[in-house]
Amino acid sequence: MVEVDIQIPSAFDPFAEAKDSAAPGAKEYVHIRIQQRNGKKSLTTVQGLKKEFSYEKILKDLKKEFCCNGTVVHDDELGKVIQLQGDQRKNVSNFLVKAGIVKKDTIKIHGF
């Protein structure tokens, strides 16, 4: 009888490397969006900040810096979301980078 050397493929997970936190595809992004309200009014939302940050303190600094009102909304799916009045996307992005809260390459700006 002839012996045949057959290798059975093992379970290979092509996304195993992406599960590492240092992998480039596994970044936690901070999403900055604009939502149109009625007429010229709009809201800027910030989501995806790390949970160890105090959202209320960040919001207080953002409101003072940009002279606008805002609130922290608790959502079941998204977690805590910061809402600011007006189109503050560029301002918030620059503020978060200057304050050292997030790096520039982890910010995604959405809208128009």
XYZ file of C-alpha atoms in Angstrom, residues 48-105:
58
model
C -15.821 57.554 19.580
C -13.777 59.198 22.315
C -12.282 56.805 24.843
C -14.425 56.028 27.861
C -11.790 57.092 30.381
C -12.135 60.737 29.308
C -14.538 63.001 31.145
C -17.001 64.010 28.450
C -18.435 66.775 30.618
C -15.027 68.444 31.052
C -14.261 68.194 27.330
C -17.683 69.658 26.555
C -17.132 72.524 28.994
C -13.828 73.416 27.300
C -15.344 73.130 23.816
C -18.257 75.399 24.736
C -15.944 77.992 26.255
C -13.493 77.857 23.338
C -16.049 78.165 20.517
C -18.744 80.269 22.257
C -21.523 77.782 21.525
C -23.893 75.616 23.517
C -23.752 71.842 23.711
C -24.697 68.691 25.572
C -23.640 65.090 26.164
C -26.219 62.579 24.893
C -26.239 58.973 26.116
C -27.094 56.530 23.312
C -27.499 52.766 23.760
C -25.630 51.845 20.563
C -23.102 54.673 20.273
C -22.398 55.358 23.940
C -21.779 58.986 24.870
C -22.015 61.542 22.072
C -21.085 65.217 22.373
C -23.431 67.594 20.521
C -22.502 71.208 19.756
C -24.513 73.951 18.098
C -23.361 75.045 14.662
C -20.792 73.711 12.229
C -17.782 73.188 14.509
C -16.160 70.231 12.686
C -12.789 71.851 11.899
C -12.654 73.619 15.261
C -13.351 70.420 17.227
C -10.806 68.475 15.192
C -8.075 71.040 15.837
C -9.013 71.309 19.524
C -8.843 67.533 20.110
C -5.420 67.319 18.458
C -3.991 70.349 20.299
C -5.296 69.100 23.653
C -3.653 65.722 23.044
C -6.912 63.805 23.386
C -6.592 62.065 20.002
C -4.096 61.905 17.148
C -4.849 63.566 13.836
C -4.885 60.283 11.885
